[in-house]
Structure formats: C-alpha cells, structure tokens
Amino acid sequence: MDELLLRSLTPSVLAVLVRRGADFAAAEDAVQDALVEAVRVWPGDAPRDPKGWLVTVAWRRFLDATRADASRRRREDRLDEEPVPGPAPAVDDTLQLYFLCAHPSLTPSSAVALTLRAVGGLTTRQIARAYLVPEATMAQRISRAKRTVSGVRFDRPGDVSTVLRVLYLVFNEGYSGDLDLAAEAIRLTRQLAAAIDHPEVAGLLALMLLHHARRASRTAPDGGLVPLAEQDRGRWDTGMIAEGVEILQAALARDRLGEYQAQAAVAALHADAPTAEETDWVQIVEWYDELAGLTDSPVVRLNRAVAVGEADGPRAGLAELATLSDSLPRHTAVAAYLHERDGDLPTAARLYAEAAHKAPTLAERDHLTRQAARLNARRRT
C-alpha cells in the first residue's frame, strides 16, 4: 500500500466532495472511510485510476451518511444522483482547499488548526506542539472548528495570511522529520507565489528554500541530528540557496517587511557564511529585533538570546534568556548551550540531560543526551 499516494490524493478528493455540495465535516469523514477501504482493498485489487476510485467510494459514503441522517433529508433532492465511476480530472485542488478551510467564520488559529488536520495530514499532537498548547486543548479547538463550518457553503475563501501560516507550519513539521511534507509545502507555496504578487508569499518561499537547501546535512549517517555549526556546508544545495536569496532580495526591495521575510533574512545570513565562525551574528541580532517587533513571539526572543550569545558573548545571551519563561520549548537546551560556551560544564551537562527529557522528538532527545554524556566525559578526564 502506497501511503504517500493516499496522502497526495486526499486533498483533491476532499475538494471534489466539497464542490459537489458536501459540508466539510461530513466530506472529511467520507474521505477517511474511503481511505480505510483503500487500505483494505488495494493490496489485492489496485485500481487503474486511484483518484477516481477514491472519489466514487467517498461520495457513496457521504450519500449513505446523509440519507441516514433524518435532519438532512431535505438535501436528498440535490444529492440523489451519484456520479458515474470513471477517470477523475487530474486537477490539483490542494491550494484551493487551503483557502477554503481558512473560512471567514473561523478565527485564524482555528482555521490553521483545521487545515493542518484535514488537509495537511498532521496529527492533533503535532499541531498542539506547533501551537505550544496541550493536545486536549487542540483537539477541542479542531472539533469546534469542524462544528462551525459544518453545513457552511465554502463560497468565501479565507485570507492569504492564514494560508501562509498553514503552509509555514506544514513545512516546519516536514522540515523536522517528513521530507515529502516539506517538499509539498514548497510546491504549494510556489503555486501561491505564481498566483499572487505579495512580498510575504515570496518571503515564505525564500525561507523554505533556504532551510530546505541544508536538508541533506542536518542528519548524520546514523540518523543523529547535526547542529548548524557542525554541518558540512559542501552538502548544502547552492542552487536552492541562490534562488532563495534572489527571491528574498526582490521581496525586501518592495519595503513591505513581514515576519517571513525577516526569518528568511536570518536564514540567508547563515547560508552566506562560508564557515560557522564567519556568521554575521550582529546582523542576525538586528533581524531578530525586527522580527520580535513584528510578532512579539517568545520563540523569536528565545532564538534572539542565542544570537546575542554568539554576537556579544554567552553571558549576554544568558542575561537575555533570564527574561524569558523557562517553560518555553528548548529553553533548557539553549541554557545548556550558553552555559557550555561560558565554560560552566557541570551546569551545562545537567541542563543538557534535563533538556533531553523534555525533547519533542527522539532525534533531539538522543542528540541532547549525547551532549550531556560528552561534557560529563570531559569533566572526568
């Protein structure tokens, strides 16, 4: 069973059902039923037209559910005609569906969460981690969003900023683990950039390209994480970096700075440095100042503390870190790094071990555990 094929077809199938009149929540349930049926049937009898098969089965499931619901019987007149099974048009509806999920009846945060769950394929746990909230809270938010849009006609698509936020989070989730998810986010952002002349769309595309260019160097042969300073820069995709920088420069020239352009500027400065030691940390701090003014994000301020520690010394970075809540993800790992830079190896080793217990992924946990072990070994010699 090709799970990647199922994932790639899901948004288009969902979009077809919505266009045919299905409300979003019911359409999503029907598509999920069709995917379950595909997992059961396809290994022994794979269809020639996978998308057409999924559309047909999902539409039948939607009709069955609709007819079984007494409160929706008034809709049966327009739902009676089942589409004839056969080839489905090869149209990519994914980006359109992103806009439809960003419905004006939803708050931006709810629209992002719903789209990530229904279209992006992220789990509730992954979305909750991105929003820094408990999983149960996010589950309730997604359920409320489904109830809100249930029965609403999707004739008023949402705004660009909400769609950009979704694409950004999908890319981030893919960047930390799933290569195909990150590549899909780049593909959709390219489509959006071709359709809309907007500097923040260009900024997000540049940001994705600059980060994705380093993908091959981010993990060791054994799967372990390789920090930016230790990466083999010869493995970076210089063509992708050049494209990202060119797109960013054109966006910045329009003098309409936004958060994605500022983040891309930081990524460009890292990409431009021949070695880690030659990184222009002073400029990076300045860009983080711009970014903090645009977003007031605690995560941005945490990253700024790291940059200050590199530009002005680890004690300056620790002073910045002291102004932030220690409940922030990776706060303890940053503290460990800055204490190590300051020569306080016992404190750094202890903090690395603490950070390992809090790590959101297995790869990060293993990396932080190795850092603690490395410092403890140095102290014993």
mmCIF file of N, CA and C in Angstrom, residues 23 25-27 29 60-80 150-151:
data_model
loop_
_atom_site.group_PDB
_atom_site.id
_atom_site.type_symbol
_atom_site.label_atom_id
_atom_site.label_comp_id
_atom_site.label_asym_id
_atom_site.label_seq_id
_atom_site.Cartn_x
_atom_site.Cartn_y
_atom_site.Cartn_z
ATOM 1 N N ASP A 23 -20.862 19.205 3.095
ATOM 2 C CA ASP A 23 -20.272 20.092 4.093
ATOM 3 C C ASP A 23 -18.941 19.498 4.525
ATOM 4 N N ALA A 25 -17.182 18.816 7.338
ATOM 5 C CA ALA A 25 -17.005 17.757 8.327
ATOM 6 C C ALA A 25 -17.451 16.409 7.766
ATOM 7 N N ALA A 26 -18.610 16.377 7.090
ATOM 8 C CA ALA A 26 -19.103 15.123 6.520
ATOM 9 C C ALA A 26 -18.192 14.643 5.397
ATOM 10 N N ALA A 27 -17.690 15.589 4.581
ATOM 11 C CA ALA A 27 -16.793 15.214 3.497
ATOM 12 C C ALA A 27 -15.513 14.591 4.042
ATOM 13 N N ASP A 29 -15.127 13.001 6.875
ATOM 14 C CA ASP A 29 -15.433 11.660 7.371
ATOM 15 C C ASP A 29 -15.547 10.667 6.222
ATOM 16 N N ARG A 60 -20.059 7.875 -2.296
ATOM 17 C CA ARG A 60 -21.067 6.905 -1.856
ATOM 18 C C ARG A 60 -21.207 6.920 -0.336
ATOM 19 N N ARG A 61 -20.083 6.967 0.353
ATOM 20 C CA ARG A 61 -20.138 7.003 1.818
ATOM 21 C C ARG A 61 -20.818 8.275 2.300
ATOM 22 N N PHE A 62 -20.546 9.381 1.623
ATOM 23 C CA PHE A 62 -21.197 10.636 2.007
ATOM 24 C C PHE A 62 -22.706 10.545 1.789
ATOM 25 N N LEU A 63 -23.121 10.003 0.655
ATOM 26 C CA LEU A 63 -24.543 9.858 0.374
ATOM 27 C C LEU A 63 -25.213 8.948 1.395
ATOM 28 N N ASP A 64 -24.557 7.846 1.718
ATOM 29 C CA ASP A 64 -25.128 6.926 2.699
ATOM 30 C C ASP A 64 -25.328 7.615 4.042
ATOM 31 N N ALA A 65 -24.291 8.370 4.473
ATOM 32 C CA ALA A 65 -24.385 9.044 5.766
ATOM 33 C C ALA A 65 -25.452 10.129 5.741
ATOM 34 N N THR A 66 -25.542 10.838 4.616
ATOM 35 C CA THR A 66 -26.528 11.919 4.510
ATOM 36 C C THR A 66 -27.953 11.388 4.555
ATOM 37 N N ARG A 67 -28.192 10.307 3.815
ATOM 38 C CA ARG A 67 -29.537 9.733 3.766
ATOM 39 C C ARG A 67 -29.931 9.129 5.106
ATOM 40 N N ALA A 68 -28.933 8.686 5.888
ATOM 41 C CA ALA A 68 -29.230 8.088 7.180
ATOM 42 C C ALA A 68 -29.530 9.126 8.250
ATOM 43 N N ASP A 69 -29.231 10.351 7.966
ATOM 44 C CA ASP A 69 -29.413 11.424 8.946
ATOM 45 C C ASP A 69 -30.743 12.123 8.670
ATOM 46 N N ALA A 70 -31.711 11.937 9.549
ATOM 47 C CA ALA A 70 -33.056 12.470 9.311
ATOM 48 C C ALA A 70 -33.066 13.980 9.190
ATOM 49 N N SER A 71 -32.160 14.646 9.902
ATOM 50 C CA SER A 71 -32.147 16.108 9.885
ATOM 51 C C SER A 71 -31.638 16.660 8.565
ATOM 52 N N ARG A 72 -31.080 15.791 7.715
ATOM 53 C CA ARG A 72 -30.534 16.266 6.449
ATOM 54 C C ARG A 72 -31.317 15.735 5.245
ATOM 55 N N ARG A 73 -32.462 15.123 5.481
ATOM 56 C CA ARG A 73 -33.211 14.544 4.376
ATOM 57 C C ARG A 73 -33.664 15.595 3.358
ATOM 58 N N ARG A 74 -33.752 16.837 3.794
ATOM 59 C CA ARG A 74 -34.161 17.883 2.854
ATOM 60 C C ARG A 74 -33.120 18.097 1.755
ATOM 61 N N ARG A 75 -31.904 17.595 1.970
ATOM 62 C CA ARG A 75 -30.856 17.762 0.971
ATOM 63 C C ARG A 75 -30.866 16.648 -0.069
ATOM 64 N N GLU A 76 -31.701 15.629 0.132
ATOM 65 C CA GLU A 76 -31.581 14.453 -0.716
ATOM 66 C C GLU A 76 -31.875 14.737 -2.185
ATOM 67 N N ASP A 77 -32.727 15.732 -2.456
ATOM 68 C CA ASP A 77 -33.056 16.020 -3.848
ATOM 69 C C ASP A 77 -31.820 16.365 -4.665
ATOM 70 N N ARG A 78 -30.915 17.100 -4.057
ATOM 71 C CA ARG A 78 -29.727 17.500 -4.809
ATOM 72 C C ARG A 78 -28.583 16.506 -4.656
ATOM 73 N N LEU A 79 -28.790 15.492 -3.838
ATOM 74 C CA LEU A 79 -27.725 14.510 -3.625
ATOM 75 C C LEU A 79 -28.048 13.158 -4.252
ATOM 76 N N ASP A 80 -29.244 13.047 -4.880
ATOM 77 C CA ASP A 80 -29.691 11.743 -5.352
ATOM 78 C C ASP A 80 -28.803 11.150 -6.440
ATOM 79 N N SER A 150 -19.464 23.105 9.584
ATOM 80 C CA SER A 150 -20.371 22.065 9.128
ATOM 81 C C SER A 150 -21.634 22.684 8.552
ATOM 82 N N GLY A 151 -21.934 22.371 7.321
ATOM 83 C CA GLY A 151 -23.113 22.913 6.665
ATOM 84 C C GLY A 151 -22.917 24.268 6.026
#
